[in-house]
Tab-separated table of C-alpha atoms in Angstrom:
chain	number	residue	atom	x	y	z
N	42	UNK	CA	-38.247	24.911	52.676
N	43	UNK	CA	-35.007	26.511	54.209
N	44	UNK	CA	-33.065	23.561	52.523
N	45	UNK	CA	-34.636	23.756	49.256
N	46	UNK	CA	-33.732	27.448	49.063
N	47	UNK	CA	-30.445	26.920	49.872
N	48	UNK	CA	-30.399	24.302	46.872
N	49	UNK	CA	-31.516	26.748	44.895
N	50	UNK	CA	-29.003	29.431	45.520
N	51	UNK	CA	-25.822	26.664	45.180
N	52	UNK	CA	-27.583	25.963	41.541
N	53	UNK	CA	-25.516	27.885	39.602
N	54	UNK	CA	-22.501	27.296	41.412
N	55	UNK	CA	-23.304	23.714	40.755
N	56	UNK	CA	-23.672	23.882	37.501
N	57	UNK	CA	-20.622	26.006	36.814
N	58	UNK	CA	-18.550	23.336	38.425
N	59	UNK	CA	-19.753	20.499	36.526
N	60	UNK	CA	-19.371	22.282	33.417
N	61	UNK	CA	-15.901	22.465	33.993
N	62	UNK	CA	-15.410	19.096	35.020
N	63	UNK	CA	-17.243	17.898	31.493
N	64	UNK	CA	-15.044	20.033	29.641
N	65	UNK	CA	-11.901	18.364	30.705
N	66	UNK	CA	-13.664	14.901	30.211
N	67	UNK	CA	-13.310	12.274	27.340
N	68	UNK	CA	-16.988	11.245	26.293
N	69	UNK	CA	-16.353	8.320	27.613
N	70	UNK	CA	-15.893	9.338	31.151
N	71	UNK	CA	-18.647	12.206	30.496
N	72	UNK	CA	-21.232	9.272	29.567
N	73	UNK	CA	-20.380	7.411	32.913
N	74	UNK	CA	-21.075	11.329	34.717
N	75	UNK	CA	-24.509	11.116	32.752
N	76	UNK	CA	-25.616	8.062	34.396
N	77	UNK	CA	-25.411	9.123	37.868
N	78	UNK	CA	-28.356	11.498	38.014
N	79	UNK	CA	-30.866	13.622	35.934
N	80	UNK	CA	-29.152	16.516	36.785
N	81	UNK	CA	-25.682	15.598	35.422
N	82	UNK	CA	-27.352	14.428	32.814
N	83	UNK	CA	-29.110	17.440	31.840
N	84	UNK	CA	-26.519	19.432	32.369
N	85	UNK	CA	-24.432	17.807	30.093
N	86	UNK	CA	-26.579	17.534	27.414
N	87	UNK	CA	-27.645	21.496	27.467
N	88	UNK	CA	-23.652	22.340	27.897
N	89	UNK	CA	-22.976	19.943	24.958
N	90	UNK	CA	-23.111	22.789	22.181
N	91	UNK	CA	-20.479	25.336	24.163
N	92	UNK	CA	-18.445	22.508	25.099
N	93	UNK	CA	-17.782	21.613	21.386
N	94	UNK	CA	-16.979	24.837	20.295
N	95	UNK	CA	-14.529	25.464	23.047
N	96	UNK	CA	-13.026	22.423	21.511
N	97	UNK	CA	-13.482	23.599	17.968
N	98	UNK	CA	-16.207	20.823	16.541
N	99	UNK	CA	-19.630	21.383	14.896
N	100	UNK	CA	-21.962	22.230	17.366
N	101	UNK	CA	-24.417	20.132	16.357
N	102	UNK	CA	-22.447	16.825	17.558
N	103	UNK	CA	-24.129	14.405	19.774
N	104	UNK	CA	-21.822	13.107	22.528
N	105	UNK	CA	-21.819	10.005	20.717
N	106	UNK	CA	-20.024	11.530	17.773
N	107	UNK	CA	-17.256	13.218	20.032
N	108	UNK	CA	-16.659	9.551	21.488
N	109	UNK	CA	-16.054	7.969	17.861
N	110	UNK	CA	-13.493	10.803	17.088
N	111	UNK	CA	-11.998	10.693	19.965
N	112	UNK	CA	-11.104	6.758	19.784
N	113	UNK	CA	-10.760	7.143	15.987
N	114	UNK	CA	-7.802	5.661	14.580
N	115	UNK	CA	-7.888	8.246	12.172
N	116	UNK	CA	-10.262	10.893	11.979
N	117	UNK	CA	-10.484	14.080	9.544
N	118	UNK	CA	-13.497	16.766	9.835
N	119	UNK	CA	-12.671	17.624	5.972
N	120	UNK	CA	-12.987	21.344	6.974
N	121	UNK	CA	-9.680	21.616	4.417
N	122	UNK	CA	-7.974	19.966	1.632
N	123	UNK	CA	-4.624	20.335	4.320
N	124	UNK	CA	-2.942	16.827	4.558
N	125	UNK	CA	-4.322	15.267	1.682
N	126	UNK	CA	-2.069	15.092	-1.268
N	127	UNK	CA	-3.120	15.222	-4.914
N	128	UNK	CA	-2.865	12.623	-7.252
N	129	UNK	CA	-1.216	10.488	-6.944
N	130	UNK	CA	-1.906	10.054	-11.131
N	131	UNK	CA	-0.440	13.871	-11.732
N	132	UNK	CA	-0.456	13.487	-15.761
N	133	UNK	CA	-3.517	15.590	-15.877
N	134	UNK	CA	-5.305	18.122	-14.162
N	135	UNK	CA	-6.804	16.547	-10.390
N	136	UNK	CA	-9.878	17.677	-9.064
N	137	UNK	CA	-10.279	20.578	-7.626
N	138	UNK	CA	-10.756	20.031	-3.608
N	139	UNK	CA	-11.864	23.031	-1.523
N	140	UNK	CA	-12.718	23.213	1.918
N	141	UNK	CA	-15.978	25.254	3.209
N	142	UNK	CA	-18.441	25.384	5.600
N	143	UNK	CA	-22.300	24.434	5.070
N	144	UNK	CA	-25.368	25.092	7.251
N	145	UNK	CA	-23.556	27.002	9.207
N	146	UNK	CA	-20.940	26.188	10.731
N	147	UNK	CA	-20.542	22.427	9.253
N	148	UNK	CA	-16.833	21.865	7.531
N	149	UNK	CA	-16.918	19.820	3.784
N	150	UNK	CA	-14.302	19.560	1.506
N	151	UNK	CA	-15.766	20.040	-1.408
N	152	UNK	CA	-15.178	17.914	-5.263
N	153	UNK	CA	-14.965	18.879	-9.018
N	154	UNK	CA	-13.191	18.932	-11.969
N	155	UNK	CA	-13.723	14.879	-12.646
N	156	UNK	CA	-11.320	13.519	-15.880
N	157	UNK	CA	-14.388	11.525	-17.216
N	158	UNK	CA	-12.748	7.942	-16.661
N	159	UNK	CA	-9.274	8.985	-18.024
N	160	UNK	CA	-7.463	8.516	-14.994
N	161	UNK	CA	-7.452	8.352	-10.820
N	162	UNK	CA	-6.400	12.051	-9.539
N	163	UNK	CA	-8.048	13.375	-6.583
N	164	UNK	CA	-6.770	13.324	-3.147
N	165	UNK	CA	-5.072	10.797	-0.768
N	166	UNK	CA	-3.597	10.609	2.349
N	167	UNK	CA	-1.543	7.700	4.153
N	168	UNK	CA	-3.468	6.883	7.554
N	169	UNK	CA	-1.042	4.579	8.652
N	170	UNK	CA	2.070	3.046	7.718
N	171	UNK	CA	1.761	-0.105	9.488
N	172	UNK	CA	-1.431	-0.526	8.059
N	173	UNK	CA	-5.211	-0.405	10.272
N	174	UNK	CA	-7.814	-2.795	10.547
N	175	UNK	CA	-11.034	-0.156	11.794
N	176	UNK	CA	-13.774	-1.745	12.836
N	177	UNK	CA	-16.240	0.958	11.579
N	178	UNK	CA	-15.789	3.689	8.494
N	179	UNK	CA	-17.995	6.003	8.886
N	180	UNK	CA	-18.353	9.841	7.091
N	181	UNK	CA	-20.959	12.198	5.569
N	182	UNK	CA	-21.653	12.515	1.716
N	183	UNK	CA	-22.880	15.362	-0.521
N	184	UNK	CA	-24.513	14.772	-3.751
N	185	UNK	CA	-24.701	18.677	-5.532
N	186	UNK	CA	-25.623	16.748	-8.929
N	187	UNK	CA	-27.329	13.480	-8.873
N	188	UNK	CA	-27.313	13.222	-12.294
N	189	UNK	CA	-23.540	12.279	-12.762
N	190	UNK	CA	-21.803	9.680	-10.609
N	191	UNK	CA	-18.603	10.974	-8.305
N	192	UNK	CA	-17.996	11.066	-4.451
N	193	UNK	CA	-15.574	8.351	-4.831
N	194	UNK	CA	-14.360	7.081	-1.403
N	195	UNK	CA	-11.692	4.427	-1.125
N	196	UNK	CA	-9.756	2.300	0.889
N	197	UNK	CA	-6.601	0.388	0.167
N	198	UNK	CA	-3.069	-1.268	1.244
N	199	UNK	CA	-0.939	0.250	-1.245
N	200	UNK	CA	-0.117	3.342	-3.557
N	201	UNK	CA	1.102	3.310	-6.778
N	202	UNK	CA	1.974	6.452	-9.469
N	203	UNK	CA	-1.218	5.598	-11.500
N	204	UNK	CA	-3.382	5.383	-8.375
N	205	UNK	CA	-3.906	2.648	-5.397
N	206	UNK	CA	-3.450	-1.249	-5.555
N	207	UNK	CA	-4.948	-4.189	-2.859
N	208	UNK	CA	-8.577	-1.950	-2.485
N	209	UNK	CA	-10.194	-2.831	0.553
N	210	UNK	CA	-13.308	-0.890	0.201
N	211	UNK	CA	-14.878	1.370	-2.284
N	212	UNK	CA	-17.595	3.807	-2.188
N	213	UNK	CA	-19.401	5.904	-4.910
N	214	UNK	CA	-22.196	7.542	-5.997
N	215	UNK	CA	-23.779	6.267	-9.830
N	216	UNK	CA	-25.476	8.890	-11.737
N	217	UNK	CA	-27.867	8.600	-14.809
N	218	UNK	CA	-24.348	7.047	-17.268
N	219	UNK	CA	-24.818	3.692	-15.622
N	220	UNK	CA	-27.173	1.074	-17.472
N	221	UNK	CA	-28.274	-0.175	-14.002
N	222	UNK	CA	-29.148	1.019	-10.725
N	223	UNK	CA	-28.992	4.764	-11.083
N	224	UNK	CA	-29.143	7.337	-8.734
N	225	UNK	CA	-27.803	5.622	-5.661
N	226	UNK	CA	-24.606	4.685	-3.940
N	227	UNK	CA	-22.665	1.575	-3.998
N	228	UNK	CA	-20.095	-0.109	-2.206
N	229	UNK	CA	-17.571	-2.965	-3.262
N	230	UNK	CA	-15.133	-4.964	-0.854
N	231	UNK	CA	-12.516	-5.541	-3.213
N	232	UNK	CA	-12.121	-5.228	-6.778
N	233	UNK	CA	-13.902	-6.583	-9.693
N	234	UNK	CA	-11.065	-8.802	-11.488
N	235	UNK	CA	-11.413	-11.210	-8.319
N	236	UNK	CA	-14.687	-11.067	-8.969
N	237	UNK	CA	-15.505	-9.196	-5.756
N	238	UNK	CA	-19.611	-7.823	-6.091
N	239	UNK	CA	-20.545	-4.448	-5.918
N	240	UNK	CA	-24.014	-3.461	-3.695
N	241	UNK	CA	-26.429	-0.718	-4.980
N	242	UNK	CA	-27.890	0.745	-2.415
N	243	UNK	CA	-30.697	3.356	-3.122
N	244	UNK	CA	-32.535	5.463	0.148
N	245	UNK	CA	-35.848	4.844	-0.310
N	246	UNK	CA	-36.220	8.364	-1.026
N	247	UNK	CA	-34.893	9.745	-4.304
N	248	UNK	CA	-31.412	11.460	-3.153
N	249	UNK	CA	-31.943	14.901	-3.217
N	250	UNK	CA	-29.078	17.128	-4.408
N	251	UNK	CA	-27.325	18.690	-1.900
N	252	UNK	CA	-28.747	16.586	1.473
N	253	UNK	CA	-26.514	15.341	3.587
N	254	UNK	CA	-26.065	11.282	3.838
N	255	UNK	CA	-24.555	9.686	6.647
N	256	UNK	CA	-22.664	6.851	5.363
N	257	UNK	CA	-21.463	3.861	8.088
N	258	UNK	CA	-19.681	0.482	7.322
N	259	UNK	CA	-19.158	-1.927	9.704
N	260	UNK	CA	-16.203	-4.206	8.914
N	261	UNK	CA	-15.582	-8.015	10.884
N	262	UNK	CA	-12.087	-8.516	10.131
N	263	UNK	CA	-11.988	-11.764	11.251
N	264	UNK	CA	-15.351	-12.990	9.477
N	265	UNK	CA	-14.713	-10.774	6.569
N	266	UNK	CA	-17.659	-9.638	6.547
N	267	UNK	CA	-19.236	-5.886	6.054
N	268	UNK	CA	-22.437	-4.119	7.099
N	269	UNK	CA	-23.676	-1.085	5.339
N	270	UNK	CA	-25.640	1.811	6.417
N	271	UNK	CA	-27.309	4.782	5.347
N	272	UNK	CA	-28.953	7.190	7.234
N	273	UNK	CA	-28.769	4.456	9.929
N	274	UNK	CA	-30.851	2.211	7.667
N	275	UNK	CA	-29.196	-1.092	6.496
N	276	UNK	CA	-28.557	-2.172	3.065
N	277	UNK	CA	-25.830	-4.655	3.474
N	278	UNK	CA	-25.743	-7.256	6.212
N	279	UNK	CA	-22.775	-9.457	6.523
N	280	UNK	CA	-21.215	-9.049	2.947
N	281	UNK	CA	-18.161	-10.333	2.384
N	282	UNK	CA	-15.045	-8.132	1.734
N	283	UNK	CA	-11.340	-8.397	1.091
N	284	UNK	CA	-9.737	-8.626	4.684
N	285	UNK	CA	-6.480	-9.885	3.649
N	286	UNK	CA	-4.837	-6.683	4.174
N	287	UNK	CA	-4.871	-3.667	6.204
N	288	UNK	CA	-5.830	0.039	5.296
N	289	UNK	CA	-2.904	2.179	4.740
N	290	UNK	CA	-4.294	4.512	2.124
N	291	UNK	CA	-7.384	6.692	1.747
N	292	UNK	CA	-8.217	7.987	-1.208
N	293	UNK	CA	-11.233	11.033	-2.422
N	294	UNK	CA	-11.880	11.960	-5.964
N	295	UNK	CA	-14.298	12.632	-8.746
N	296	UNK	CA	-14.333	11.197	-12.006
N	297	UNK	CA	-16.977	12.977	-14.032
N	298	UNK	CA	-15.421	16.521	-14.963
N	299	UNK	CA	-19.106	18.178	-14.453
N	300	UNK	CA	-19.653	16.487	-11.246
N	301	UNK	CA	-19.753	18.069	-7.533
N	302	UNK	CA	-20.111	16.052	-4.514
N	303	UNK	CA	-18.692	17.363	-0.862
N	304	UNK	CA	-17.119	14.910	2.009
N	305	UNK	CA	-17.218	15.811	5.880
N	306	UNK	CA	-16.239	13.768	9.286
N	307	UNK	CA	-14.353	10.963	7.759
N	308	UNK	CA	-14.113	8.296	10.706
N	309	UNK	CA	-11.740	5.107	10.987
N	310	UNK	CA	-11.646	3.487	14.123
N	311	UNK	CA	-13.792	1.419	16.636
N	312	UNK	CA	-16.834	3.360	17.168
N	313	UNK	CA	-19.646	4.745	14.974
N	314	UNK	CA	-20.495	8.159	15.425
N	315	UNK	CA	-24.256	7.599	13.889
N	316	UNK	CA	-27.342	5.296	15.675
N	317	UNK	CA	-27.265	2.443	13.380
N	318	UNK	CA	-29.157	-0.728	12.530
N	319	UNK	CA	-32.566	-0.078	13.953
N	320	UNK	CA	-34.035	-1.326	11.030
N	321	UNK	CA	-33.412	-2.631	7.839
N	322	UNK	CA	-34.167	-1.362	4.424
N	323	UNK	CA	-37.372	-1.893	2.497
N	324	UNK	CA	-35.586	-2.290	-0.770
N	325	UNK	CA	-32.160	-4.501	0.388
N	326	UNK	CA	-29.207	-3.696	-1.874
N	327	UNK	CA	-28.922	-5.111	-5.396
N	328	UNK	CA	-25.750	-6.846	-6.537
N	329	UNK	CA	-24.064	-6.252	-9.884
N	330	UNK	CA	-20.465	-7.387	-11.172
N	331	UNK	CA	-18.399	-5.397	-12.991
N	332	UNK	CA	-16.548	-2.522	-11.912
N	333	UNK	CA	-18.483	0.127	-9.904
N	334	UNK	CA	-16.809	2.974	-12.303
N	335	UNK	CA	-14.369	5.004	-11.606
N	336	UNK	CA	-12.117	2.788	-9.102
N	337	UNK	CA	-8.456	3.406	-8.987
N	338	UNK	CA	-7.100	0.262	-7.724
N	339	UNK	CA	-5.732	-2.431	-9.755
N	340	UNK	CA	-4.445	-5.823	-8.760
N	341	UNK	CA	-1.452	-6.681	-8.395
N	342	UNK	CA	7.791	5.332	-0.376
N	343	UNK	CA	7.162	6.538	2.748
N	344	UNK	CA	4.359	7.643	3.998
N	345	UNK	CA	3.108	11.163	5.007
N	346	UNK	CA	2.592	11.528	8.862
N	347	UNK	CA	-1.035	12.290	9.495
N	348	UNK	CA	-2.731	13.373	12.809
N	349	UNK	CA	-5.685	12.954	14.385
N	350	UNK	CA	-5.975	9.441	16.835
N	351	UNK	CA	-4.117	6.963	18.182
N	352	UNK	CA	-1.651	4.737	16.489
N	353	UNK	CA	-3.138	1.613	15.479
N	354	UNK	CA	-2.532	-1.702	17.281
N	355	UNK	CA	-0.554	-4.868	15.503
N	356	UNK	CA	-1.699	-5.053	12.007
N	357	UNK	CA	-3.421	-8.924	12.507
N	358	UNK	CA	-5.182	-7.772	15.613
N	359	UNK	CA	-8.454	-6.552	15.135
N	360	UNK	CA	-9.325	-2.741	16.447
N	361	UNK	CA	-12.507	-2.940	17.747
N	362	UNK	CA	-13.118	-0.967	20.368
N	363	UNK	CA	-16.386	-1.478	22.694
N	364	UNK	CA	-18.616	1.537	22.959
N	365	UNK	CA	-19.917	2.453	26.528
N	366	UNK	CA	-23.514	0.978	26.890
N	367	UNK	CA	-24.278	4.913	27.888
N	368	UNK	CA	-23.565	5.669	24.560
N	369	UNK	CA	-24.540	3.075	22.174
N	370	UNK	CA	-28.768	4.109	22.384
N	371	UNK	CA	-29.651	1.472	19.117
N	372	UNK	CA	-26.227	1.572	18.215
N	373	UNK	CA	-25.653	-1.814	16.073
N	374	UNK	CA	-22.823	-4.451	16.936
């Protein structure tokens, strides 16, 4: 009894001390802590929400999430349109990109002001010059009106005036102007005039305008193959996509002029911040060839410096980087 009361008193104390310690801890090493006993465990999960703020993240991460940003090779919360350049097709207005905050305190940059297929001019940003190979892009999506296709999302090697060139990876949503597959998103590794197929992939409930999505693709450089998620549901599994070259380029945009869609948490690296690949998708992915409309690359400078993440390794070595077994919980591989 006498011991248990003085247990009791050194509580607090405890606690207090271990909440430092987390808070000067990489996930990584605070997933390790976890494993050692119930109480470090519950203590870290229940100071979890202060510990984020004090490092000025949404609240509402999981630990897992602060472990994928913090190995990211690049990582942007989107909380700003700071660092991301317009264009880089400047003949015509670009969309209009505006940073906000949603349910609460959740940062999105937010889309519109499409040119209605007349030309590429959103925003881009140069994530490395030597070029990345990340094992996992991963980012949430906004869909204000599911009527009109937007949230562009791509991927490429190079950057040209009229827009990018050598796409690795495209994303988009296709409204109700396509002849097939509405009201769903789609991916492409590659481009069409290689003859590269696109995948429609549509949640098996009808998207809902203004839910957040949380988008994840898995990318084997070395089998060039891709795995796509949604929600943590998969609707690709081993697709092939254009690994020849490295991503130096990121690129955002609308291209309907009526369209709004909102990006937040863009990821690049070797970690997924989302629980993945517990299941597969009632309805797999369709395939369609043809351009996915609206992609700015065609086949065929100096970068700006960008933050966030450690420089990437060699560009022929892949950058997978192994996630703790204390934090992968379903995570897929």
């Amino acid at each position: 009894g006498a011991m248990a009361k003085c247990h009791n008193q050194h509580f607090p104390l405890i606690r207090e001390i271990l909440e430092l310690v987390l808070d000067a801890l990489p996930a990584s090493d605070v997933g390790r802590l976890m494993v050692t006993s119930c109480h470090a465990r519950k203590t870290a999960d229940e100071c979890l929400p202060d510990i984020l703020l004090r490092r000025g993240v949404c609240s509402r991460w999981s630990w897992r999430q602060v472990h994928a940003a913090e190995v990211a090779l690049f990582f942007d919360t989107l909380g700003s349109a700071a660092g991301w350049t317009p264009g880089p097709n400047r003949q015509s207005t670009c969309n209009s990109l505006a940073g906000t905050y949603l349910d609460g305190w959740e940062p999105w940059l937010c889309f519109s002001g499409g040119t209605d297929w007349q030309g590429f001019q959103g925003g881009y940003c140069c994530v490395s010059e030597a070029g990345i190979r990340p094992a996992w892009i991963a980012f949430r999506v906004r869909i204000m009106t599911p009527a009109l296709s937007g949230a562009n999302l791509a991927l490429a090697a190079r950057q040209r005036t009229w827009g990018l060139a050598d796409p690795v990876l495209t994303f988009n949503y296709r409204g109700d102007e396509h002849s097939q597959y509405q009201r769903c998103f789609s991916v492409q590794g590659g481009v069409a005039q290689y003859g590269d197929v696109s995948y429609a992939c549509r949640p098996e409930a009808a998207i809902e305008a203004g839910r957040a999505y949380d988008v994840a693709v898995h990318l084997d450089w070395d089998q060039a193959e891709m795995s796509v998620f949604i929600d943590g549901v998969a609707y690709v599994r081993k697709a092939a996509f254009r690994s020849t070259a490295p991503v130096r380029y990121v690129a955002l945009y609308n291209w309907r002029s009526l369209s709004r869609t909102a990006f937040s948490e863009l990821v690049l690296g070797g970690s997924c911040p989302f629980k993945v690949g517990e299941r597969d998708a009632a309805t797999p992915a369709g395939q369609f060839a043809g351009s996915m409309g609206g992609s700015p690359h065609r086949t065929s400078s100096r970068c700006c410096a960008r933050r966030n993440g450690p420089t990437s390794g060699p560009p022929g070595v892949s950058s997978m980087l192994p996630v703790p077994p204390y934090l992968r919980g379903g995570l897929y591989l």
